[in-house]
Amino acid sequence: MAEVLAKPQFQIFTHIKTGAKVGRIYFPALFLAEFHTTVYQWLQRQEIIFDEKDIKQYGDGSFRLYFRSANSL
């Protein structure tokens, strides 16, 4: 039986010399159903840099996003 995730999973790495942050975050469908407005607002932040090729969408409505940021999240 597959595990159903209800919370985002993420990894963030900081470049030692530049301080730039890169990461990935997975938003499960259950989480998006309840917190879609919050996720939408987070994705619009100027500190979050990504484009369409950085998004992997899944059939159940969930998605994974690869992003970068020069600032603290």
CSV table of N, CA, C and O in Angstrom, one decimal:
chain,number,residue,atom,x,y,z
A,1,MET,N,0.8,-1.2,0.0
A,1,MET,CA,0.0,0.0,0.0
A,1,MET,C,0.9,1.2,0.0
A,1,MET,O,1.9,1.3,0.7
A,2,ALA,N,0.6,2.2,-0.8
A,2,ALA,CA,1.3,3.4,-0.9
A,2,ALA,C,1.0,4.4,0.2
A,2,ALA,O,-0.1,4.4,0.7
A,3,GLU,N,2.0,5.1,0.6
A,3,GLU,CA,1.9,6.1,1.7
A,3,GLU,C,1.3,7.4,1.1
A,3,GLU,O,1.7,7.8,0.1
A,4,VAL,N,0.3,7.9,1.8
A,4,VAL,CA,-0.3,9.2,1.3
A,4,VAL,C,0.3,10.3,2.2
A,4,VAL,O,0.2,10.3,3.4
A,5,LEU,N,0.9,11.3,1.5
A,5,LEU,CA,1.5,12.4,2.1
A,5,LEU,C,0.6,13.5,2.3
A,5,LEU,O,-0.2,13.9,1.3
A,6,ALA,N,0.6,14.2,3.4
A,6,ALA,CA,-0.3,15.3,3.7
A,6,ALA,C,0.5,16.6,4.0
A,6,ALA,O,-0.1,17.6,4.1
A,7,LYS,N,1.8,16.5,4.0
A,7,LYS,CA,2.7,17.7,4.3
A,7,LYS,C,3.7,17.8,3.2
A,7,LYS,O,4.2,16.8,2.7
A,8,PRO,N,4.2,19.0,2.9
A,8,PRO,CA,5.2,19.2,1.9
A,8,PRO,C,6.5,18.5,2.4
A,8,PRO,O,6.8,18.4,3.6
A,9,GLN,N,7.3,18.1,1.4
A,9,GLN,CA,8.6,17.6,1.7
A,9,GLN,C,9.6,18.4,0.9
A,9,GLN,O,9.4,18.8,-0.2
A,10,PHE,N,10.7,18.8,1.6
A,10,PHE,CA,11.6,19.7,0.9
A,10,PHE,C,13.1,19.5,1.3
A,10,PHE,O,13.3,18.9,2.4
A,11,GLN,N,14.0,20.0,0.4
A,11,GLN,CA,15.4,20.0,0.7
A,11,GLN,C,15.9,21.4,0.2
A,11,GLN,O,15.5,21.8,-0.9
A,12,ILE,N,16.7,22.0,1.0
A,12,ILE,CA,17.4,23.3,0.6
A,12,ILE,C,18.8,23.2,0.9
A,12,ILE,O,19.3,22.7,2.0
A,13,PHE,N,19.6,23.6,-0.1
A,13,PHE,CA,21.1,23.6,0.1
A,13,PHE,C,21.6,25.0,-0.1
A,13,PHE,O,21.1,25.7,-1.0
A,14,THR,N,22.6,25.4,0.7
A,14,THR,CA,23.2,26.7,0.6
A,14,THR,C,24.6,26.6,0.1
A,14,THR,O,25.4,25.8,0.6
A,15,HIS,N,24.9,27.3,-1.0
A,15,HIS,CA,26.3,27.3,-1.6
A,15,HIS,C,27.2,28.0,-0.6
A,15,HIS,O,27.0,29.0,0.0
A,16,ILE,N,28.3,27.3,-0.3
A,16,ILE,CA,29.2,27.7,0.8
A,16,ILE,C,29.8,29.1,0.5
A,16,ILE,O,29.9,29.9,1.4
A,17,LYS,N,30.2,29.4,-0.7
A,17,LYS,CA,30.9,30.6,-1.1
A,17,LYS,C,29.9,31.8,-1.4
A,17,LYS,O,30.2,32.9,-1.0
A,18,THR,N,28.9,31.5,-2.1
A,18,THR,CA,28.0,32.6,-2.5
A,18,THR,C,26.8,32.8,-1.6
A,18,THR,O,26.2,33.8,-1.6
A,19,GLY,N,26.4,31.8,-0.9
A,19,GLY,CA,25.3,31.9,0.0
A,19,GLY,C,23.9,31.7,-0.7
A,19,GLY,O,22.9,31.7,-0.1
A,20,ALA,N,24.0,31.4,-2.1
A,20,ALA,CA,22.8,31.2,-2.8
A,20,ALA,C,22.2,29.9,-2.4
A,20,ALA,O,22.8,28.9,-2.0
A,21,LYS,N,20.9,29.9,-2.4
A,21,LYS,CA,20.1,28.7,-2.0
A,21,LYS,C,19.4,28.0,-3.2
A,21,LYS,O,18.9,28.7,-4.0
A,22,VAL,N,19.5,26.7,-3.2
A,22,VAL,CA,18.8,25.9,-4.2
A,22,VAL,C,18.0,24.9,-3.5
A,22,VAL,O,18.4,24.4,-2.4
A,23,GLY,N,16.9,24.5,-4.0
A,23,GLY,CA,16.1,23.5,-3.3
A,23,GLY,C,15.1,22.9,-4.2
A,23,GLY,O,14.9,23.2,-5.4
A,24,ARG,N,14.4,22.0,-3.6
A,24,ARG,CA,13.2,21.3,-4.2
A,24,ARG,C,12.2,21.1,-3.1
A,24,ARG,O,12.5,20.9,-2.0
A,25,ILE,N,10.9,21.2,-3.5
A,25,ILE,CA,9.8,21.0,-2.6
A,25,ILE,C,8.7,20.3,-3.3
A,25,ILE,O,8.4,20.5,-4.5
A,26,TYR,N,8.2,19.3,-2.6
A,26,TYR,CA,7.0,18.5,-3.2
A,26,TYR,C,5.8,18.9,-2.4
A,26,TYR,O,5.8,18.9,-1.2
A,27,PHE,N,4.8,19.3,-3.1
A,27,PHE,CA,3.5,19.7,-2.5
A,27,PHE,C,2.5,18.6,-2.9
A,27,PHE,O,2.1,18.4,-4.0
A,28,PRO,N,2.1,17.7,-1.9
A,28,PRO,CA,1.1,16.7,-2.1
A,28,PRO,C,-0.3,17.2,-2.3
A,28,PRO,O,-0.6,18.3,-1.9
A,29,ALA,N,-1.1,16.5,-3.1
A,29,ALA,CA,-2.4,16.9,-3.4
A,29,ALA,C,-3.3,17.2,-2.2
A,29,ALA,O,-4.0,18.2,-2.2
A,30,LEU,N,-3.1,16.4,-1.1
A,30,LEU,CA,-3.9,16.7,0.1
A,30,LEU,C,-3.6,18.0,0.7
A,30,LEU,O,-4.5,18.8,1.2
A,31,PHE,N,-2.3,18.4,0.7
A,31,PHE,CA,-1.9,19.7,1.3
A,31,PHE,C,-2.4,20.8,0.4
A,31,PHE,O,-2.9,21.8,0.9
A,32,LEU,N,-2.3,20.6,-0.9
A,32,LEU,CA,-2.8,21.7,-1.8
A,32,LEU,C,-4.2,21.9,-1.7
A,32,LEU,O,-4.7,23.1,-1.9
A,33,ALA,N,-5.0,20.9,-1.5
A,33,ALA,CA,-6.5,21.0,-1.4
A,33,ALA,C,-6.8,22.0,-0.2
A,33,ALA,O,-7.8,22.8,-0.3
A,34,GLU,N,-6.1,21.9,0.9
A,34,GLU,CA,-6.4,22.8,2.0
A,34,GLU,C,-5.6,24.1,2.0
A,34,GLU,O,-6.2,25.1,2.5
A,35,PHE,N,-4.4,24.1,1.5
A,35,PHE,CA,-3.6,25.3,1.6
A,35,PHE,C,-3.2,25.9,0.3
A,35,PHE,O,-2.1,26.5,0.1
A,36,HIS,N,-4.0,25.8,-0.8
A,36,HIS,CA,-3.6,26.2,-2.1
A,36,HIS,C,-3.4,27.7,-2.1
A,36,HIS,O,-2.5,28.2,-2.8
A,37,THR,N,-4.1,28.5,-1.4
A,37,THR,CA,-3.9,30.0,-1.3
A,37,THR,C,-2.5,30.3,-0.8
A,37,THR,O,-1.8,31.2,-1.3
A,38,THR,N,-2.1,29.7,0.3
A,38,THR,CA,-0.8,29.9,0.9
A,38,THR,C,0.3,29.5,-0.1
A,38,THR,O,1.3,30.3,-0.2
A,39,VAL,N,0.2,28.4,-0.7
A,39,VAL,CA,1.2,27.9,-1.7
A,39,VAL,C,1.3,28.9,-2.8
A,39,VAL,O,2.4,29.3,-3.2
A,40,TYR,N,0.1,29.4,-3.3
A,40,TYR,CA,0.1,30.4,-4.4
A,40,TYR,C,0.8,31.6,-4.0
A,40,TYR,O,1.6,32.2,-4.8
A,41,GLN,N,0.6,32.1,-2.8
A,41,GLN,CA,1.3,33.3,-2.3
A,41,GLN,C,2.8,33.1,-2.2
A,41,GLN,O,3.6,34.0,-2.5
A,42,TRP,N,3.2,32.0,-1.7
A,42,TRP,CA,4.6,31.6,-1.5
A,42,TRP,C,5.3,31.6,-2.9
A,42,TRP,O,6.4,32.1,-3.0
A,43,LEU,N,4.6,31.0,-3.9
A,43,LEU,CA,5.2,30.9,-5.2
A,43,LEU,C,5.4,32.3,-5.9
A,43,LEU,O,6.2,32.5,-6.8
A,44,GLN,N,4.6,33.3,-5.5
A,44,GLN,CA,4.7,34.6,-6.0
A,44,GLN,C,5.8,35.5,-5.4
A,44,GLN,O,6.0,36.6,-5.9
A,45,ARG,N,6.4,35.0,-4.3
A,45,ARG,CA,7.5,35.8,-3.6
A,45,ARG,C,8.6,36.1,-4.6
A,45,ARG,O,9.0,35.2,-5.4
A,46,GLN,N,9.2,37.3,-4.5
A,46,GLN,CA,10.3,37.7,-5.4
A,46,GLN,C,11.5,36.8,-5.1
A,46,GLN,O,12.4,36.7,-6.0
A,47,GLU,N,11.7,36.3,-3.9
A,47,GLU,CA,12.9,35.5,-3.6
A,47,GLU,C,12.9,34.2,-4.2
A,47,GLU,O,14.0,33.5,-4.3
A,48,ILE,N,11.8,33.7,-4.6
A,48,ILE,CA,11.6,32.3,-5.2
A,48,ILE,C,11.8,32.4,-6.7
A,48,ILE,O,11.0,33.0,-7.4
A,49,ILE,N,12.9,31.8,-7.2
A,49,ILE,CA,13.2,31.9,-8.7
A,49,ILE,C,13.0,30.6,-9.3
A,49,ILE,O,13.7,29.6,-8.9
A,50,PHE,N,12.1,30.5,-10.3
A,50,PHE,CA,12.0,29.2,-11.0
A,50,PHE,C,11.2,29.6,-12.3
A,50,PHE,O,10.7,30.7,-12.5
A,51,ASP,N,11.2,28.6,-13.2
A,51,ASP,CA,10.4,28.8,-14.4
A,51,ASP,C,9.7,27.5,-14.7
A,51,ASP,O,9.8,26.5,-14.0
A,52,GLU,N,9.0,27.5,-15.8
A,52,GLU,CA,8.1,26.4,-16.1
A,52,GLU,C,8.8,25.0,-16.2
A,52,GLU,O,8.2,24.0,-15.7
A,53,LYS,N,10.0,25.0,-16.7
A,53,LYS,CA,10.7,23.7,-16.8
A,53,LYS,C,11.1,23.1,-15.4
A,53,LYS,O,11.5,22.0,-15.3
A,54,ASP,N,11.0,23.9,-14.3
A,54,ASP,CA,11.4,23.5,-13.0
A,54,ASP,C,10.2,22.9,-12.2
A,54,ASP,O,10.4,22.5,-11.1
A,55,ILE,N,9.1,22.7,-12.9
A,55,ILE,CA,7.9,22.2,-12.2
A,55,ILE,C,7.6,20.8,-12.8
A,55,ILE,O,7.5,20.6,-14.0
A,56,LYS,N,7.4,19.8,-12.0
A,56,LYS,CA,7.0,18.5,-12.4
A,56,LYS,C,5.6,18.2,-11.8
A,56,LYS,O,5.5,18.2,-10.6
A,57,GLN,N,4.6,18.1,-12.6
A,57,GLN,CA,3.3,17.9,-12.2
A,57,GLN,C,2.9,16.4,-12.2
A,57,GLN,O,3.4,15.7,-13.2
A,58,TYR,N,2.1,15.9,-11.3
A,58,TYR,CA,1.7,14.5,-11.2
A,58,TYR,C,0.2,14.4,-11.4
A,58,TYR,O,-0.5,15.4,-11.2
A,59,GLY,N,-0.2,13.2,-11.8
A,59,GLY,CA,-1.6,13.0,-12.2
A,59,GLY,C,-2.6,13.2,-11.0
A,59,GLY,O,-3.8,13.5,-11.3
A,60,ASP,N,-2.2,13.1,-9.8
A,60,ASP,CA,-3.1,13.3,-8.7
A,60,ASP,C,-3.3,14.8,-8.2
A,60,ASP,O,-4.0,15.1,-7.3
A,61,GLY,N,-2.6,15.7,-8.9
A,61,GLY,CA,-2.7,17.1,-8.6
A,61,GLY,C,-1.5,17.6,-7.8
A,61,GLY,O,-1.4,18.8,-7.6
A,62,SER,N,-0.6,16.8,-7.4
A,62,SER,CA,0.5,17.2,-6.6
A,62,SER,C,1.6,17.7,-7.6
A,62,SER,O,1.5,17.5,-8.8
A,63,PHE,N,2.6,18.4,-7.1
A,63,PHE,CA,3.7,18.8,-8.0
A,63,PHE,C,5.0,19.0,-7.2
A,63,PHE,O,5.0,19.1,-6.0
A,64,ARG,N,6.1,18.9,-7.9
A,64,ARG,CA,7.5,19.1,-7.3
A,64,ARG,C,8.1,20.3,-8.0
A,64,ARG,O,7.9,20.5,-9.2
A,65,LEU,N,8.7,21.2,-7.2
A,65,LEU,CA,9.2,22.4,-7.8
A,65,LEU,C,10.7,22.5,-7.4
A,65,LEU,O,11.1,22.3,-6.2
A,66,TYR,N,11.6,22.7,-8.4
A,66,TYR,CA,13.0,23.0,-8.2
A,66,TYR,C,13.1,24.5,-8.3
A,66,TYR,O,12.6,25.1,-9.2
A,67,PHE,N,13.8,25.1,-7.3
A,67,PHE,CA,13.9,26.6,-7.2
A,67,PHE,C,15.3,27.0,-6.7
A,67,PHE,O,16.0,26.2,-6.2
A,68,ARG,N,15.5,28.3,-6.8
A,68,ARG,CA,16.7,28.9,-6.3
A,68,ARG,C,16.3,30.3,-5.6
A,68,ARG,O,15.3,30.8,-6.0
A,69,SER,N,17.2,30.7,-4.7
A,69,SER,CA,16.9,32.0,-4.0
A,69,SER,C,18.2,32.5,-3.5
A,69,SER,O,19.1,31.8,-3.0
A,70,ALA,N,18.4,33.8,-3.7
A,70,ALA,CA,19.6,34.5,-3.1
A,70,ALA,C,19.4,34.9,-1.7
A,70,ALA,O,20.4,35.2,-1.0
A,71,ASN,N,18.2,34.9,-1.2
A,71,ASN,CA,17.9,35.4,0.1
A,71,ASN,C,17.5,34.3,1.0
A,71,ASN,O,17.2,33.2,0.6
A,72,SER,N,17.4,34.6,2.3
A,72,SER,CA,16.9,33.6,3.3
A,72,SER,C,15.5,33.3,3.1
A,72,SER,O,14.7,34.3,2.9
A,73,LEU,N,15.0,32.1,3.2
A,73,LEU,CA,13.6,31.8,3.1
A,73,LEU,C,13.0,31.7,4.5
A,73,LEU,O,11.9,31.5,4.7
